[in-house]
PDB file of C-alpha atoms and ligand atoms in Angstrom:
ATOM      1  CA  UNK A   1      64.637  -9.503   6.615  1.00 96.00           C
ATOM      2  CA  UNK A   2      62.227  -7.493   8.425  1.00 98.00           C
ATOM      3  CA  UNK A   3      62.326  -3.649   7.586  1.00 98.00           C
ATOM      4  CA  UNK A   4      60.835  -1.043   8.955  1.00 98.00           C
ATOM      5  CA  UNK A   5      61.161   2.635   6.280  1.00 97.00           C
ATOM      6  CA  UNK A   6      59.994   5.953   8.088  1.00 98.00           C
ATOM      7  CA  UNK A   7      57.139   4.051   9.662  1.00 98.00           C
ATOM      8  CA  UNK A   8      54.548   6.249  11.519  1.00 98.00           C
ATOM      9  CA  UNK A   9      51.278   5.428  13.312  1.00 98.00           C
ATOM     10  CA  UNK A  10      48.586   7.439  14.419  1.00 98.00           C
ATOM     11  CA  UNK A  11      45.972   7.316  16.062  1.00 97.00           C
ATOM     12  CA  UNK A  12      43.035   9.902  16.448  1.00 96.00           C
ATOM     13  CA  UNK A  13      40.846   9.823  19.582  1.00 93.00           C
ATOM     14  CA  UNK A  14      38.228  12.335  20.280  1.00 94.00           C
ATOM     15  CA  UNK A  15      39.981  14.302  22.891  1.00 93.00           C
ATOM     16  CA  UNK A  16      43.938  13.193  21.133  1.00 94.00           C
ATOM     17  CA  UNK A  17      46.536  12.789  18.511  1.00 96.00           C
ATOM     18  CA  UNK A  18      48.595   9.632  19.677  1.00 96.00           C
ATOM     19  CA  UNK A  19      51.734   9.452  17.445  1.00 97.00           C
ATOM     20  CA  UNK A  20      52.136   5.480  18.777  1.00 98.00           C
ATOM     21  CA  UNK A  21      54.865   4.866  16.257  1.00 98.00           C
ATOM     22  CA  UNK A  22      56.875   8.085  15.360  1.00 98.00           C
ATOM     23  CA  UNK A  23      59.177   8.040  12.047  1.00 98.00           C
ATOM     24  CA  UNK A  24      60.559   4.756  12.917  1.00 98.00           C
ATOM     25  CA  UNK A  25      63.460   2.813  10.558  1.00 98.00           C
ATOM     26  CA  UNK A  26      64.368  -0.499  11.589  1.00 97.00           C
ATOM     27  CA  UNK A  27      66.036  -3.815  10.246  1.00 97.00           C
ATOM     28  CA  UNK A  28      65.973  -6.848  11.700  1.00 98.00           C
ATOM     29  CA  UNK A  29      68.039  -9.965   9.884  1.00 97.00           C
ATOM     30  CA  UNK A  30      66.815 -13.692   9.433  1.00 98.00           C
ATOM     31  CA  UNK A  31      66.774 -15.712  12.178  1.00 98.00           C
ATOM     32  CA  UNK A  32      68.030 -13.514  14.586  1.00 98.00           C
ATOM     33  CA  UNK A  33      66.369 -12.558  18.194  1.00 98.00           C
ATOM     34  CA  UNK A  34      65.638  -8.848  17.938  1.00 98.00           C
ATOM     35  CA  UNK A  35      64.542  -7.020  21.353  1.00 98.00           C
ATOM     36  CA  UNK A  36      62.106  -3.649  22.007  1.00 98.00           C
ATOM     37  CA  UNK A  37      62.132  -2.678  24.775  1.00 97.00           C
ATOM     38  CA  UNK A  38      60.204   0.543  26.427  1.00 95.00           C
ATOM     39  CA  UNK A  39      57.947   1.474  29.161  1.00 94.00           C
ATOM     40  CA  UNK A  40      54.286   0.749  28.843  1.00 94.00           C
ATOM     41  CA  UNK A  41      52.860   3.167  26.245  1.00 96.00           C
ATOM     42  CA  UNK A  42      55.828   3.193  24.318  1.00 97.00           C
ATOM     43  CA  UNK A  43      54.648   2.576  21.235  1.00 98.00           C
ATOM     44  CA  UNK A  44      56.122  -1.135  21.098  1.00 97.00           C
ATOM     45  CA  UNK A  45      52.751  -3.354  20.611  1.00 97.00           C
ATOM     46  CA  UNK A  46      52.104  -1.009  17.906  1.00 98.00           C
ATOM     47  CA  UNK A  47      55.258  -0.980  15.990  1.00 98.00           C
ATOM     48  CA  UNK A  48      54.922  -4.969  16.013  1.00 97.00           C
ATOM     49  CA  UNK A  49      50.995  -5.170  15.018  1.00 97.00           C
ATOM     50  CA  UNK A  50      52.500  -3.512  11.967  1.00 97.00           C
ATOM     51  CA  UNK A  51      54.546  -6.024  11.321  1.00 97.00           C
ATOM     52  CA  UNK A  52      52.245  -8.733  10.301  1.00 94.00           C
ATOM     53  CA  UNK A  53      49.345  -5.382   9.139  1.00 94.00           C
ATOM     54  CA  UNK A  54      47.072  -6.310  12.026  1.00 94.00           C
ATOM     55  CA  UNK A  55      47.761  -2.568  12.164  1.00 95.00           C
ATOM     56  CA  UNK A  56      48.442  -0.318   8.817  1.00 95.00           C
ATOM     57  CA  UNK A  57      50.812   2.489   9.047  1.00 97.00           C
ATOM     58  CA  UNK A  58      49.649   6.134   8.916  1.00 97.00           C
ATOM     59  CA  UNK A  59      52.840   6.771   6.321  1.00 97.00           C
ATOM     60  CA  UNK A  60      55.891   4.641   5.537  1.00 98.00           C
ATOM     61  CA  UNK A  61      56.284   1.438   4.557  1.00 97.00           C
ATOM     62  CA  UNK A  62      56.932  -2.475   6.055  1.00 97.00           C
ATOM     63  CA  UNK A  63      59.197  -4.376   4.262  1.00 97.00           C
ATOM     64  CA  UNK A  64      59.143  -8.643   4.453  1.00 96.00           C
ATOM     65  CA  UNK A  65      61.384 -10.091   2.401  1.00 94.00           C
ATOM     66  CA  UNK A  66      61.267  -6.937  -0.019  1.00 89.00           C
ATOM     67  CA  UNK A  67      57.705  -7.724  -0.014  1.00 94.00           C
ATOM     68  CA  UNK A  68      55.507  -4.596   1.004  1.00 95.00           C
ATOM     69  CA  UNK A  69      53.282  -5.821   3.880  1.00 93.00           C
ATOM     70  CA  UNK A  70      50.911  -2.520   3.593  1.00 92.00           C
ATOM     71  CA  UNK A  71      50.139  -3.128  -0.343  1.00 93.00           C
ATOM     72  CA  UNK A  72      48.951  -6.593   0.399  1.00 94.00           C
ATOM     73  CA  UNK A  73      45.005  -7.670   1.168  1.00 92.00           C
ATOM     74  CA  UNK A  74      42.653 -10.903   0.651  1.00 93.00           C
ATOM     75  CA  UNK A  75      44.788 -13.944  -0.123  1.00 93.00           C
ATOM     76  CA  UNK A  76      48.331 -12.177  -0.345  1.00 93.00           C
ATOM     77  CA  UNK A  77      47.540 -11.016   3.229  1.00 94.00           C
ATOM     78  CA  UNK A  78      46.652 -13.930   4.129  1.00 91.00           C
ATOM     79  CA  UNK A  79      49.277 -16.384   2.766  1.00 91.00           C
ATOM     80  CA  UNK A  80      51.984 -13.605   3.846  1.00 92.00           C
ATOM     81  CA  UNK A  81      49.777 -13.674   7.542  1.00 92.00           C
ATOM     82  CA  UNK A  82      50.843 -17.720   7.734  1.00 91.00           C
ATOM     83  CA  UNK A  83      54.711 -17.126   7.669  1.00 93.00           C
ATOM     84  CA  UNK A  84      54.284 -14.904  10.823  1.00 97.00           C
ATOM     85  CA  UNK A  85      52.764 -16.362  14.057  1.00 97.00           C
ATOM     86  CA  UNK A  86      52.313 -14.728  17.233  1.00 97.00           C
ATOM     87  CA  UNK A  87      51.879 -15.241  20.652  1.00 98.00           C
ATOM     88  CA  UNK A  88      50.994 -13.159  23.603  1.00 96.00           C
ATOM     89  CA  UNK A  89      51.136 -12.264  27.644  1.00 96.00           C
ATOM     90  CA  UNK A  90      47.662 -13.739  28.233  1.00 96.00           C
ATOM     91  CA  UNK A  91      48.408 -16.859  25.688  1.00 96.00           C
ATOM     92  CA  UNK A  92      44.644 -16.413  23.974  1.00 96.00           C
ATOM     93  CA  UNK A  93      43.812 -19.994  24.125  1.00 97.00           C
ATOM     94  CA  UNK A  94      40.369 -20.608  23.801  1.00 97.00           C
ATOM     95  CA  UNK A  95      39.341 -22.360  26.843  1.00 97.00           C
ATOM     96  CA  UNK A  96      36.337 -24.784  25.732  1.00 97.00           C
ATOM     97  CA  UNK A  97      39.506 -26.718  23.518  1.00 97.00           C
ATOM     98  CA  UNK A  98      41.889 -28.801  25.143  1.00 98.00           C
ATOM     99  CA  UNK A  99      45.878 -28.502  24.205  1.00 98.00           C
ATOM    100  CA  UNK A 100      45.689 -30.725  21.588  1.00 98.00           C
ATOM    101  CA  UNK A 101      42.869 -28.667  19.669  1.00 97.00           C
ATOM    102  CA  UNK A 102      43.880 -25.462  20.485  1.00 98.00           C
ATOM    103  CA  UNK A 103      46.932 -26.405  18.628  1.00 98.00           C
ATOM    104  CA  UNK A 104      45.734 -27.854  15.710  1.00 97.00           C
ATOM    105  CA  UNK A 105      43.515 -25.155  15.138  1.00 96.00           C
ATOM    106  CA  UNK A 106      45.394 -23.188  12.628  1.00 95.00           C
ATOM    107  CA  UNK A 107      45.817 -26.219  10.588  1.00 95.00           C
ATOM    108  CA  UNK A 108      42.153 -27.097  10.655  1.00 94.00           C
ATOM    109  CA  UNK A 109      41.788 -23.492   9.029  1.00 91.00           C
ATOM    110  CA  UNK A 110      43.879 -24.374   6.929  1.00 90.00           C
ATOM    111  CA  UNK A 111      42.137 -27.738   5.754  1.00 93.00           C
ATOM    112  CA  UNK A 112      44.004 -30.582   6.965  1.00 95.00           C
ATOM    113  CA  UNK A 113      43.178 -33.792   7.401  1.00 96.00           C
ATOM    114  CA  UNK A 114      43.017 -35.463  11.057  1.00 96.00           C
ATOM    115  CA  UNK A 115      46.027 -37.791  10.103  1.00 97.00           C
ATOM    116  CA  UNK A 116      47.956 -34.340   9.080  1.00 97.00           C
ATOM    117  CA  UNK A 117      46.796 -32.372  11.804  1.00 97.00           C
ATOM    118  CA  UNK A 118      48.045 -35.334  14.757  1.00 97.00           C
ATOM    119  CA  UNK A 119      51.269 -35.555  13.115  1.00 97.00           C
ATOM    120  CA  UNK A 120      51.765 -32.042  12.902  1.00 97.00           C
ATOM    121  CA  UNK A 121      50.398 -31.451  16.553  1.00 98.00           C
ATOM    122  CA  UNK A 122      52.457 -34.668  17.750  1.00 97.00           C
ATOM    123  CA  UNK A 123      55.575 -33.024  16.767  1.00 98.00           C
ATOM    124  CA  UNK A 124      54.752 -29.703  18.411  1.00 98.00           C
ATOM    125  CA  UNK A 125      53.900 -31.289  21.588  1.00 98.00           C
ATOM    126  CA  UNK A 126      57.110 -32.945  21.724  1.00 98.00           C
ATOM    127  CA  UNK A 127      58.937 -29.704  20.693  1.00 98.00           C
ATOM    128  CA  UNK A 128      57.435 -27.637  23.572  1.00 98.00           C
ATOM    129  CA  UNK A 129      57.412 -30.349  26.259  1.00 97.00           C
ATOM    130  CA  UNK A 130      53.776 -31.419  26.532  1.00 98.00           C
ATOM    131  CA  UNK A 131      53.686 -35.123  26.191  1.00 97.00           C
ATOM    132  CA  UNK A 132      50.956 -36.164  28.637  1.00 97.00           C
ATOM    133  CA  UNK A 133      49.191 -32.653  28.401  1.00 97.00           C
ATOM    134  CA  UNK A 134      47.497 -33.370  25.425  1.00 97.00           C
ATOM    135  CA  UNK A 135      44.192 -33.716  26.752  1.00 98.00           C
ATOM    136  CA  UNK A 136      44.159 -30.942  29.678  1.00 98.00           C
ATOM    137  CA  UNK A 137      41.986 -28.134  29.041  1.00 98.00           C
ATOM    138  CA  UNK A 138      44.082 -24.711  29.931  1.00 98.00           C
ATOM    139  CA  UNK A 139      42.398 -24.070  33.006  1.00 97.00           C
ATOM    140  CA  UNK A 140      43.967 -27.114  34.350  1.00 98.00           C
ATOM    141  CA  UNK A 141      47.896 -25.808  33.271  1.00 98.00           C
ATOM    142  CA  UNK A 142      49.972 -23.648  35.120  1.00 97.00           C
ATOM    143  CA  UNK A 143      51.184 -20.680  32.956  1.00 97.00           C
ATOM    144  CA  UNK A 144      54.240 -21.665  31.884  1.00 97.00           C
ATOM    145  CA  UNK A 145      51.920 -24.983  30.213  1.00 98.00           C
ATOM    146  CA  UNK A 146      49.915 -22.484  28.673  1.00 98.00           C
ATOM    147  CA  UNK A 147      52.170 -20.429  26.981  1.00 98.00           C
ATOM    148  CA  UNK A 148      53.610 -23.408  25.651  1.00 98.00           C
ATOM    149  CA  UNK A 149      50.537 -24.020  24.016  1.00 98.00           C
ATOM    150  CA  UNK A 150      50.766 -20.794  22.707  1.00 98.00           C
ATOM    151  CA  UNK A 151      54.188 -21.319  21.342  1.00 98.00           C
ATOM    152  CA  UNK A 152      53.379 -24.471  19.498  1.00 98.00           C
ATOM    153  CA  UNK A 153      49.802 -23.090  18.114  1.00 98.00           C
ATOM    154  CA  UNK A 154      52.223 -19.804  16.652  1.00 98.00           C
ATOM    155  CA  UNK A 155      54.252 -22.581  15.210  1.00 98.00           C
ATOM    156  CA  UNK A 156      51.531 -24.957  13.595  1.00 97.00           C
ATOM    157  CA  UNK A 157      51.822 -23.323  10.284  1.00 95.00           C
ATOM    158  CA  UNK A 158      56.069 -23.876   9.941  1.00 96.00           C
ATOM    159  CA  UNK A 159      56.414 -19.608  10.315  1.00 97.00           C
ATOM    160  CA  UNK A 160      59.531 -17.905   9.181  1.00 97.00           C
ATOM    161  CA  UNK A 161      58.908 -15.098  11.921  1.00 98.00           C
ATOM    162  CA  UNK A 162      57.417 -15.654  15.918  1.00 98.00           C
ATOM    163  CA  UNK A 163      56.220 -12.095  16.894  1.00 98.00           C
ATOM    164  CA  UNK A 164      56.387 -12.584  20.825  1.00 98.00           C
ATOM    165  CA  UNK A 165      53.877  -9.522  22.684  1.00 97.00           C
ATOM    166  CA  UNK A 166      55.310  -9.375  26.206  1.00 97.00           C
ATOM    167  CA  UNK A 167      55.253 -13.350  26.435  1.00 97.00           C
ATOM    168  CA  UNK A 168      56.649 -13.748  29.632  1.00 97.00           C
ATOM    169  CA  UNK A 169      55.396 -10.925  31.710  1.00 96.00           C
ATOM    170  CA  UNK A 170      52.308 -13.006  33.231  1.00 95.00           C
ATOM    171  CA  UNK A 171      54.959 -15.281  34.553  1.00 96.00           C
ATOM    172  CA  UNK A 172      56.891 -15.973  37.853  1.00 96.00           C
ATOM    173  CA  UNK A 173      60.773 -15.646  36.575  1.00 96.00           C
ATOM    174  CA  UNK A 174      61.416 -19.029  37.437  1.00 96.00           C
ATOM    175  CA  UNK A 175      58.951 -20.118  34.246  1.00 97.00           C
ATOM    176  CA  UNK A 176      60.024 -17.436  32.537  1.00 97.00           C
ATOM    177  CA  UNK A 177      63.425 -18.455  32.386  1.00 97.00           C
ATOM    178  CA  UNK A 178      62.142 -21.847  30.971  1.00 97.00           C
ATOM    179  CA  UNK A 179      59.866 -20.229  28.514  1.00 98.00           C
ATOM    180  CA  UNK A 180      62.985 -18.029  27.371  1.00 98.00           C
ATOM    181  CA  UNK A 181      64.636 -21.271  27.115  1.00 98.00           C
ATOM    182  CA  UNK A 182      62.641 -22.676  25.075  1.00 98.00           C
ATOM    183  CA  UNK A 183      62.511 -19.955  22.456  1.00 98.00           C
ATOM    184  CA  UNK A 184      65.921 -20.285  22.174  1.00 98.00           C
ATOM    185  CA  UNK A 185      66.015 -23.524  21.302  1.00 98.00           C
ATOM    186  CA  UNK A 186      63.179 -23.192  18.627  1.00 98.00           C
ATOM    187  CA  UNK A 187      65.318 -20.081  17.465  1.00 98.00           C
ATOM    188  CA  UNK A 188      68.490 -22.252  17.055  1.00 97.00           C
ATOM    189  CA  UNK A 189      66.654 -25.589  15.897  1.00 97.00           C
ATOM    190  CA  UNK A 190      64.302 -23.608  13.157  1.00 96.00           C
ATOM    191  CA  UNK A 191      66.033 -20.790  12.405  1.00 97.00           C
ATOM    192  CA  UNK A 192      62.484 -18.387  12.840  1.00 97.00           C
ATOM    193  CA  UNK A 193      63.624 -15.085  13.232  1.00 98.00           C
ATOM    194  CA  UNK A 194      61.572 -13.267  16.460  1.00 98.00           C
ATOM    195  CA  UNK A 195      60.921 -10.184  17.582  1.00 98.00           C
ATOM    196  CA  UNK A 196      60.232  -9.701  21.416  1.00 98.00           C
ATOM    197  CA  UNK A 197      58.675  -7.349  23.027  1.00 97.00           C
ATOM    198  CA  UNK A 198      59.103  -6.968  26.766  1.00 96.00           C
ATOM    199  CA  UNK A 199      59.350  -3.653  29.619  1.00 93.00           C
ATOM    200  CA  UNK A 200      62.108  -6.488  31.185  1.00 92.00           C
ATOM    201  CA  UNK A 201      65.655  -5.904  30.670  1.00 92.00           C
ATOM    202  CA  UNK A 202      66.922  -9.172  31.553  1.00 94.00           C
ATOM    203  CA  UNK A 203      64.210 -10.837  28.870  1.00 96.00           C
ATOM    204  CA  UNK A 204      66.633  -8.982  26.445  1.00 96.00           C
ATOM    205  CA  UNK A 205      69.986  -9.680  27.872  1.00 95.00           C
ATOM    206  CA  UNK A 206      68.897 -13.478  28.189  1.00 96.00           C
ATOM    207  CA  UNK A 207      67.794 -14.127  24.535  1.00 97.00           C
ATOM    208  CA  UNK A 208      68.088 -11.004  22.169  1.00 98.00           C
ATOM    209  CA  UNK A 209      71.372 -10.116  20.136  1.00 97.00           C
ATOM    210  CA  UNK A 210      69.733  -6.769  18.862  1.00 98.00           C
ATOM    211  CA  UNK A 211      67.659  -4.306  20.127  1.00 98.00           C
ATOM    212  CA  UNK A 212      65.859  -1.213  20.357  1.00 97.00           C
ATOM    213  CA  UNK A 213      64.923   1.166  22.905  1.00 97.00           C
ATOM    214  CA  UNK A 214      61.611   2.651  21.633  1.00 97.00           C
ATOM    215  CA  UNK A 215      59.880   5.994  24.234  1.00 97.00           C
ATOM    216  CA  UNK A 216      57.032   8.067  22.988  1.00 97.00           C
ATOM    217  CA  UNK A 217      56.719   5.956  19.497  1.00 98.00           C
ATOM    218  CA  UNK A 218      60.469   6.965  18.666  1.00 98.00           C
ATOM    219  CA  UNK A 219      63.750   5.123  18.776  1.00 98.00           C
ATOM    220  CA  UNK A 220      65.639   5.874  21.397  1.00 97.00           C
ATOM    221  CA  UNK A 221      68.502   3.699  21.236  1.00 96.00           C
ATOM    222  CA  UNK A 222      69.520   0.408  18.554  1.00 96.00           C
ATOM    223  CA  UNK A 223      71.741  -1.733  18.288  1.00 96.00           C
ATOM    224  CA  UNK A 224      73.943  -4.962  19.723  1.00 97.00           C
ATOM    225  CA  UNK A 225      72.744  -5.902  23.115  1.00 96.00           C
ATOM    226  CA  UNK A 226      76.044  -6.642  24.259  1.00 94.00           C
ATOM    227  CA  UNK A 227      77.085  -2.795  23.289  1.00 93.00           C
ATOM    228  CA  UNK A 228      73.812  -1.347  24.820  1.00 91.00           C
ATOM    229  CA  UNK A 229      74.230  -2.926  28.130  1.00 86.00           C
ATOM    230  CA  UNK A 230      78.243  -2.457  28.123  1.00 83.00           C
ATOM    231  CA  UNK A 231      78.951   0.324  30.443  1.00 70.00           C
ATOM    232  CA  UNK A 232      81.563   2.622  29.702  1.00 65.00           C
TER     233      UNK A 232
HETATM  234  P1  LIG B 301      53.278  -0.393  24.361  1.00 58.07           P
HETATM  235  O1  LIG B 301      53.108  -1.694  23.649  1.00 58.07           O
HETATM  236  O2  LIG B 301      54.701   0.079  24.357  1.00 58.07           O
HETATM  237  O3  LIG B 301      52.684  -0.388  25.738  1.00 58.07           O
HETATM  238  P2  LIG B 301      51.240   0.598  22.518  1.00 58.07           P
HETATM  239  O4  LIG B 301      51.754   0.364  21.157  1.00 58.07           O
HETATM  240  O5  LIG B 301      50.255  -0.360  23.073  1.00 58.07           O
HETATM  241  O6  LIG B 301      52.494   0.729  23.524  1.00 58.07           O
HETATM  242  O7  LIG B 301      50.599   2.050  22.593  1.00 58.07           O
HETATM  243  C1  LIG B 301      51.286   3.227  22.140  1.00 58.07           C
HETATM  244  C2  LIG B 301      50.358   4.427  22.310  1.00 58.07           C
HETATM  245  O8  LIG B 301      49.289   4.328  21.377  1.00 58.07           O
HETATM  246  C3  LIG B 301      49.732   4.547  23.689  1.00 58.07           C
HETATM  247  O9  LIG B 301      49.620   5.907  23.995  1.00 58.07           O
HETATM  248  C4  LIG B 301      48.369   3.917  23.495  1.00 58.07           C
HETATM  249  O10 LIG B 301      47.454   4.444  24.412  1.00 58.07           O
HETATM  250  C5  LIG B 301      48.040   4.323  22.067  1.00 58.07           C
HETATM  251  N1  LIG B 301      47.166   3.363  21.369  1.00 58.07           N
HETATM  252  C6  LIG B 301      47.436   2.055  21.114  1.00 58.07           C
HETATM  253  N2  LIG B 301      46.442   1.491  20.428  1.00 58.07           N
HETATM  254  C7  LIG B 301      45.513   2.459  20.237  1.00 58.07           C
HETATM  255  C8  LIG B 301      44.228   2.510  19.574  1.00 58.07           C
HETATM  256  N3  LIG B 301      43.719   1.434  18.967  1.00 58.07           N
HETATM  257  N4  LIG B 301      43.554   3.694  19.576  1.00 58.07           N
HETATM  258  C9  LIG B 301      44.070   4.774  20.185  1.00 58.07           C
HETATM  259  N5  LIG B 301      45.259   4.800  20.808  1.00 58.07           N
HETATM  260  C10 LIG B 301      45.977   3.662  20.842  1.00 58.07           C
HETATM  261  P1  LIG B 302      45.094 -14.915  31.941  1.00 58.07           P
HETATM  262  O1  LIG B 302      44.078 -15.701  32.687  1.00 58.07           O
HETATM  263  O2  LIG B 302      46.121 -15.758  31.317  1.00 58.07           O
HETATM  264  O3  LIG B 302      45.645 -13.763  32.723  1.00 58.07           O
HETATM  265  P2  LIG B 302      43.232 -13.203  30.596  1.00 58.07           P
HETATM  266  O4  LIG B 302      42.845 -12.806  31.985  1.00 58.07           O
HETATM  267  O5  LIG B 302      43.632 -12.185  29.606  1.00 58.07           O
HETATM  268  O6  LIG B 302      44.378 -14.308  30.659  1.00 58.07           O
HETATM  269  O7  LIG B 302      42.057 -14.088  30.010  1.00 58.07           O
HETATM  270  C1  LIG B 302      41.763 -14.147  28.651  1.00 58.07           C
HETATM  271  C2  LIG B 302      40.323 -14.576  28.504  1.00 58.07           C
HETATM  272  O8  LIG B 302      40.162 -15.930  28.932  1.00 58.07           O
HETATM  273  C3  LIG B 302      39.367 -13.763  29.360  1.00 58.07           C
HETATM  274  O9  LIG B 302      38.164 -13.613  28.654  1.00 58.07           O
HETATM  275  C4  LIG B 302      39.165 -14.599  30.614  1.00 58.07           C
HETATM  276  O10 LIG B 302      37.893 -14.387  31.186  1.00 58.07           O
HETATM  277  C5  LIG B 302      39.277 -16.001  30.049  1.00 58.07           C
HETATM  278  N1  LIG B 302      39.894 -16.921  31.007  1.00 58.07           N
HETATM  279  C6  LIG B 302      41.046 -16.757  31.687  1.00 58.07           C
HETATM  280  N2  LIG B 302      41.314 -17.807  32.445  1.00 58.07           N
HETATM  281  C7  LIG B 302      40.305 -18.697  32.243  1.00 58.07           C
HETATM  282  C8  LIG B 302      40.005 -20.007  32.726  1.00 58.07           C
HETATM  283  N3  LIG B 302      40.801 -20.652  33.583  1.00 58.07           N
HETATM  284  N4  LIG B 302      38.891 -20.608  32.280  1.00 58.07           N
HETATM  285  C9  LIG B 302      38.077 -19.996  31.428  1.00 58.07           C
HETATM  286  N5  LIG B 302      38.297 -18.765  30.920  1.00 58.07           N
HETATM  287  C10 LIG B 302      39.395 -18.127  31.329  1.00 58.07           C
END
C-alpha cells in the first residue's frame, strides 16, 4: 500500500509561497489503478514525485509498504527507487539508443550481463508489442511506439508500482486508447499497482477504479470512480 499522512509541499520562489501539495492523506491498495485528476497546476506531478522522494515533503510523511519513503537515502533510496518505475508524457528516451538499449538500460545500471539483459529485454518487447522494433531508433516510432518503450524501460527492473505522469496526453486518442490498453493488461497480468495522473476524464473512467480530484494542492474529491462519475 501506498499512503500518503498529512503530506504538504512547498515551494518558495522569490516573488511566492506555492503550497503544491496542501495537507494531503491518501491510500492507495496493491495492485489497484488509482486516478488524480486536476487541472494543470494542481498540484498532481508533485504529489506523485513524492511518491518515489524525487521530491521530499515540506511536513508529513509517505508511507510504502509501512516503509517511510522520506527517512530513506543512499542505498535504501535506491533499492526502494527500483520497486517504483515511471514513465512520462514526453517518454524521455534518449535518442542516440535504439529500443532495444533504451530498454535495457536500467538493467545495465544495474550490472547485468548481455545474456540477462536480452532475455529480460526479449520479454519486454514481446509484452509491449515491439517485435521487429528492436532496432529503430525513437525518432523513427510514432508515439504510441515510443511510449511503449517507455512502458517496458519502467518495467525492466520487475517494479511493484508504475507511476504514470500524464502518459497519454502527447497522444491522438486513438493510441491512447491502445496505450490505456495496454496498461491494463500489465495491471491484470503483473499485478503492479499504478498511479495515473492525467487532466482527462475519460483516461480515468477507462482504467482507474479509485480516484482523486486534487485543485490548489488539496483534495477535492476521493473515492470509487464508478461513485464519482455516477450522477445523482
Ligand atoms: P500539476 O502536475 O497538477 O500540473 P504541479 O505539481 O506540477 O501541478 O505544480 C503544482 C504547483 O507547484 C504549481 O503552482 C507549480 O507552478 C508549482 N511548482 C511545481 N514545481 C515547482 C518547483 N520546482 N518550484 C516552484 N514551484 C513549483
Ligand atoms: P516529444 O518529442 O515526445 O514531444 P520532448 O519535446 O519533450 O518530447 O523532447 C524531449 C527531448 O528529446 C528534447 O530535448 C527534444 O529536443 C528531444 N527530441 C525530441 N524528439 C526528438 C527526435 N526525434 N530526435 C532527437 N531528439 C528529439
Amino acid at each position: 500500500m501506498i499512503e500518503f499522512k498529512d503530506v504538504s509541499k512547498i515551494y518558495h520562489t522569490r516573488q511566492n509561497t506555492i503550497n503544491a501539495v496542501d495537507h494531503v492523506s491518501l491510500k492507495i491498495q496493491d495492485s489497484e489503478i488509482f486516478g488524480i485528476v486536476g487541472y494543470s497546476g494542481a498540484g498532481k506531478s508533485t504529489l506523485v514525485r513524492l511518491i518515489n522522494n524525487l521530491e521530499r515533503p515540506t511536513s508529513g510523511s509517505v508511507y510504502i509498504d509501512d516503509v517511510d519513503m522520506t527517512t530513506l537515502n543512499g542505498k535504501a533510496l535506491r533499492t526502494m527507487r527500483q520497486n517504483i518505475g515511471m514513465i512520462f508524457q514526453h517518454f524521455n528516451l534518449l535518442w542516440s539508443r535504439t529500443v532495444r538499449d533504451n530498454i535495457e538500460l536500467p538493467l545495465e545500471l544495474k550490472g547485468l550481463n548481455k545474456a540477462q539483459r536480452q532475455q529480460k529485454a526479449d520479454e519486454l518487447i514481446d509484452l509491449v508489442g515491439l517485435k521487429g522494433r528492436e532496432t529503430a531508433y525513437p525518432s523513427e516510432l510514432s508515439g504510441g511506439q515510443k511510449q511503449r518503450v517507455g512502458i517496458a524501460r519502467a518495467l525492466a527492473n520487475d517494479p511493484k508500482i508504475l507511476l504514470c505522469d500524464e502518459a497519454t496526453s502527447a497522444l491522438d486518442p486513438a493510441t491512447t486508447e491502445e496505450v490505456l490498453e495496454l496498461l491494463l493488461k500489465i495491471n491484470q497480468q503483473l499485478h503492479i499497482t499504478m498511479v495515473v495522473i492525467t487532466h482527462e476524464m475519460h483516461v480515468v473512467r477507462k482504467i482507474c477504479q479509485n480516484m482523486a480530484v486534487m485543485d490548489t494542492g488539496k483534495i477535492v474529491e476521493q473515492g470509487a470512480v464508478l461513485d464519482i462519475f455516477r450522477h445523482p
